[in-house]
């Protein structure tokens, strides 16, 4: 049973309380004849994310975050394959496949993570050089 | 004096209420109200009870402990009856319904999986997938970010692409998990998560779910953070809606 509490922060049997807050507050049995204590302010937790995402601030933040991304690094290359593959193959068989090769995949992704870091270290230098060149011209 | 209700179990379940501590400060003593072969696990409701961390944890702890011993119908946090007599009357009134639910949930637990995009990886992916977005990003970057209107328009397109990616990601996470569940309830996108799914699973299949989640992490872990919570009391499976869904 304890195996399952993978994301639990504390050692308590309930695991990570914050992670299951929506269940404790919004699910569970409701009996009409009983009252419920006031939860003013708490409902904000489950605000539909689409309301937050469709805002001017979010648009600007996304635009700036994209501008900062360096797509010439190899970071993004593996992801479309992974996502597309998992979803297009009806996923269950694929996930099982991924499971048997899990250890391999994990070590690969660590490797890829390291490569990314190396790329990131190299990248700024290259960019600075380009910028300088432009400035010189 | 009003009565705080944690959950409903069968009267013959092991009820070592002495070990349990309830809501309030100091924690209230937990006891049982027995009627109709059922037992409601309750404590005296403290004055001015609010959804504080301590009380939410107490509610959860009582239910986790009860679930360890057998089938339990968890109440939503904050349920308060006028009196123990009212609780007993409710057990009598709806005994068949509760009995059926307890039978359905025997040896079953809830497992909740939440997945959230790692934002940088998700942005990288939508730009990689969409040549038009990538070109616009390069253009804006070359012109020092572009005008506010251009940035807005671009950001909106990115948001739409992200929403599409979220929907696909949700499907990728939820679909393989369904195979292990007897019932599935999709929760709201709390804190911007792309998937919030609760599964009702037999205890014997908990390891299968854990393995499936590990497989998902191996496949998708660079793009999203996938959290597994459970076993939990079956919060998402005690309403009529959940039974038909």
GROMACS .gro file of N, CA, C and O in nm, chain B residues 179-223:
model
  180
  316UNK      N    1  -0.815   0.110  -1.830
  316UNK     CA    2  -0.815  -0.037  -1.837
  316UNK      C    3  -0.809  -0.101  -1.697
  316UNK      O    4  -0.851  -0.214  -1.680
  317UNK      N    5  -0.757  -0.025  -1.600
  317UNK     CA    6  -0.741  -0.082  -1.466
  317UNK      C    7  -0.855  -0.048  -1.371
  317UNK      O    8  -0.857  -0.092  -1.258
  318UNK      N    9  -0.948   0.034  -1.419
  318UNK     CA   10  -1.050   0.088  -1.329
  318UNK      C   11  -1.188   0.028  -1.353
  318UNK      O   12  -1.224  -0.005  -1.467
  319UNK      N   13  -1.264   0.016  -1.246
  319UNK     CA   14  -1.402  -0.027  -1.260
  319UNK      C   15  -1.492   0.093  -1.289
  319UNK      O   16  -1.595   0.082  -1.354
  320UNK      N   17  -1.453   0.207  -1.235
  320UNK     CA   18  -1.522   0.332  -1.265
  320UNK      C   19  -1.417   0.441  -1.280
  320UNK      O   20  -1.311   0.435  -1.218
  321UNK      N   21  -1.451   0.541  -1.359
  321UNK     CA   22  -1.360   0.652  -1.382
  321UNK      C   23  -1.437   0.783  -1.367
  321UNK      O   24  -1.546   0.797  -1.419
  322UNK      N   25  -1.380   0.877  -1.292
  322UNK     CA   26  -1.439   1.010  -1.281
  322UNK      C   27  -1.332   1.113  -1.318
  322UNK      O   28  -1.222   1.110  -1.263
  323UNK      N   29  -1.366   1.197  -1.416
  323UNK     CA   30  -1.273   1.302  -1.456
  323UNK      C   31  -1.302   1.426  -1.371
  323UNK      O   32  -1.414   1.475  -1.369
  324UNK      N   33  -1.199   1.473  -1.301
  324UNK     CA   34  -1.215   1.590  -1.215
  324UNK      C   35  -1.181   1.718  -1.289
  324UNK      O   36  -1.135   1.715  -1.403
  325UNK      N   37  -1.204   1.833  -1.225
  325UNK     CA   38  -1.174   1.962  -1.288
  325UNK      C   39  -1.023   1.985  -1.295
  325UNK      O   40  -0.947   1.922  -1.221
  326UNK      N   41  -0.981   2.074  -1.386
  326UNK     CA   42  -0.837   2.099  -1.403
  326UNK      C   43  -0.779   2.185  -1.291
  326UNK      O   44  -0.744   2.301  -1.310
  327UNK      N   45  -0.770   2.125  -1.173
  327UNK     CA   46  -0.721   2.196  -1.055
  327UNK      C   47  -0.578   2.245  -1.078
  327UNK      O   48  -0.494   2.170  -1.127
  328UNK      N   49  -0.553   2.369  -1.043
  328UNK     CA   50  -0.417   2.425  -1.055
  328UNK      C   51  -0.359   2.410  -1.196
  328UNK      O   52  -0.239   2.391  -1.212
  329UNK      N   53  -0.445   2.414  -1.296
  329UNK     CA   54  -0.395   2.409  -1.433
  329UNK      C   55  -0.348   2.273  -1.480
  329UNK      O   56  -0.280   2.263  -1.581
  330UNK      N   57  -0.384   2.167  -1.408
  330UNK     CA   58  -0.340   2.036  -1.453
  330UNK      C   59  -0.412   1.998  -1.583
  330UNK      O   60  -0.521   2.047  -1.611
  331UNK      N   61  -0.351   1.916  -1.664
  331UNK     CA   62  -0.412   1.877  -1.791
  331UNK      C   63  -0.495   1.752  -1.776
  331UNK      O   64  -0.581   1.723  -1.858
  332UNK      N   65  -0.467   1.674  -1.671
  332UNK     CA   66  -0.549   1.557  -1.643
  332UNK      C   67  -0.569   1.547  -1.492
  332UNK      O   68  -0.475   1.567  -1.415
  333UNK      N   69  -0.691   1.521  -1.453
  333UNK     CA   70  -0.724   1.498  -1.312
  333UNK      C   71  -0.826   1.385  -1.314
  333UNK      O   72  -0.944   1.407  -1.336
  334UNK      N   73  -0.777   1.264  -1.295
  334UNK     CA   74  -0.865   1.149  -1.312
  334UNK      C   75  -0.863   1.062  -1.187
  334UNK      O   76  -0.758   1.037  -1.128
  335UNK      N   77  -0.982   1.023  -1.145
  335UNK     CA   78  -0.995   0.933  -1.032
  335UNK      C   79  -1.042   0.796  -1.080
  335UNK      O   80  -1.135   0.787  -1.160
  336UNK      N   81  -0.974   0.695  -1.033
  336UNK     CA   82  -1.007   0.558  -1.072
  336UNK      C   83  -1.057   0.482  -0.950
  336UNK      O   84  -1.002   0.496  -0.841
  337UNK      N   85  -1.161   0.403  -0.971
  337UNK     CA   86  -1.201   0.310  -0.867
  337UNK      C   87  -1.138   0.176  -0.902
  337UNK      O   88  -1.168   0.118  -1.007
  338UNK      N   89  -1.047   0.130  -0.817
  338UNK     CA   90  -0.976   0.006  -0.848
  338UNK      C   91  -0.985  -0.093  -0.732
  338UNK      O   92  -0.996  -0.054  -0.616
  339UNK      N   93  -0.981  -0.218  -0.768
  339UNK     CA   94  -0.973  -0.323  -0.667
  339UNK      C   95  -0.834  -0.316  -0.603
  339UNK      O   96  -0.736  -0.287  -0.672
  340UNK      N   97  -0.829  -0.340  -0.474
  340UNK     CA   98  -0.700  -0.333  -0.404
  340UNK      C   99  -0.592  -0.418  -0.471
  340UNK      O  100  -0.476  -0.382  -0.474
  341UNK      N  101  -0.635  -0.532  -0.523
  341UNK     CA  102  -0.539  -0.622  -0.586
  341UNK      C  103  -0.475  -0.563  -0.711
  341UNK      O  104  -0.376  -0.614  -0.762
  342UNK      N  105  -0.536  -0.459  -0.763
  342UNK     CA  106  -0.486  -0.402  -0.889
  342UNK      C  107  -0.409  -0.272  -0.868
  342UNK      O  108  -0.373  -0.205  -0.964
  343UNK      N  109  -0.382  -0.239  -0.743
  343UNK     CA  110  -0.309  -0.116  -0.715
  343UNK      C  111  -0.171  -0.115  -0.780
  343UNK      O  112  -0.126  -0.014  -0.835
  344UNK      N  113  -0.106  -0.230  -0.776
  344UNK     CA  114   0.028  -0.237  -0.835
  344UNK      C  115   0.024  -0.216  -0.986
  344UNK      O  116   0.114  -0.156  -1.044
  345UNK      N  117  -0.083  -0.267  -1.049
  345UNK     CA  118  -0.096  -0.247  -1.194
  345UNK      C  119  -0.104  -0.099  -1.227
  345UNK      O  120  -0.044  -0.051  -1.323
  346UNK      N  121  -0.182  -0.027  -1.146
  346UNK     CA  122  -0.196   0.117  -1.169
  346UNK      C  123  -0.062   0.187  -1.150
  346UNK      O  124  -0.022   0.270  -1.232
  347UNK      N  125   0.009   0.148  -1.044
  347UNK     CA  126   0.140   0.210  -1.018
  347UNK      C  127   0.235   0.185  -1.135
  347UNK      O  128   0.308   0.274  -1.177
  348UNK      N  129   0.229   0.064  -1.188
  348UNK     CA  130   0.317   0.031  -1.301
  348UNK      C  131   0.278   0.109  -1.425
  348UNK      O  132   0.363   0.155  -1.501
  349UNK      N  133   0.147   0.121  -1.445
  349UNK     CA  134   0.100   0.197  -1.562
  349UNK      C  135   0.147   0.342  -1.553
  349UNK      O  136   0.192   0.401  -1.652
  350UNK      N  137   0.138   0.397  -1.433
  350UNK     CA  138   0.182   0.535  -1.414
  350UNK      C  139   0.333   0.547  -1.436
  350UNK      O  140   0.380   0.643  -1.498
  351UNK      N  141   0.407   0.449  -1.390
  351UNK     CA  142   0.552   0.450  -1.416
  351UNK      C  143   0.580   0.446  -1.566
  351UNK      O  144   0.671   0.513  -1.615
  352UNK      N  145   0.501   0.367  -1.638
  352UNK     CA  146   0.515   0.360  -1.783
  352UNK      C  147   0.486   0.495  -1.848
  352UNK      O  148   0.557   0.539  -1.938
  353UNK      N  149   0.380   0.561  -1.799
  353UNK     CA  150   0.345   0.692  -1.852
  353UNK      C  151   0.455   0.794  -1.824
  353UNK      O  152   0.487   0.878  -1.907
  354UNK      N  153   0.512   0.783  -1.705
  354UNK     CA  154   0.620   0.876  -1.671
  354UNK      C  155   0.740   0.854  -1.762
  354UNK      O  156   0.806   0.948  -1.805
  355UNK      N  157   0.768   0.726  -1.789
  355UNK     CA  158   0.882   0.696  -1.876
  355UNK      C  159   0.859   0.754  -2.016
  355UNK      O  160   0.950   0.804  -2.080
  356UNK      N  161   0.733   0.748  -2.062
  356UNK     CA  162   0.703   0.794  -2.197
  356UNK      C  163   0.684   0.945  -2.205
  356UNK      O  164   0.720   1.008  -2.305
  357UNK      N  165   0.626   1.004  -2.101
  357UNK     CA  166   0.582   1.144  -2.110
  357UNK      C  167   0.647   1.235  -2.006
  357UNK      O  168   0.617   1.355  -2.000
  358UNK      N  169   0.736   1.179  -1.927
  358UNK     CA  170   0.790   1.253  -1.813
  358UNK      C  171   0.865   1.380  -1.847
  358UNK      O  172   0.878   1.469  -1.764
  359UNK      N  173   0.913   1.391  -1.970
  359UNK     CA  174   0.983   1.514  -2.007
  359UNK      C  175   0.886   1.627  -2.036
  359UNK      O  176   0.921   1.744  -2.031
  360UNK      N  177   0.764   1.588  -2.069
  360UNK     CA  178   0.663   1.687  -2.107
  360UNK      C  179   0.571   1.721  -1.992
  360UNK      O  180   0.518   1.832  -1.983
   0.00000   0.00000   0.00000
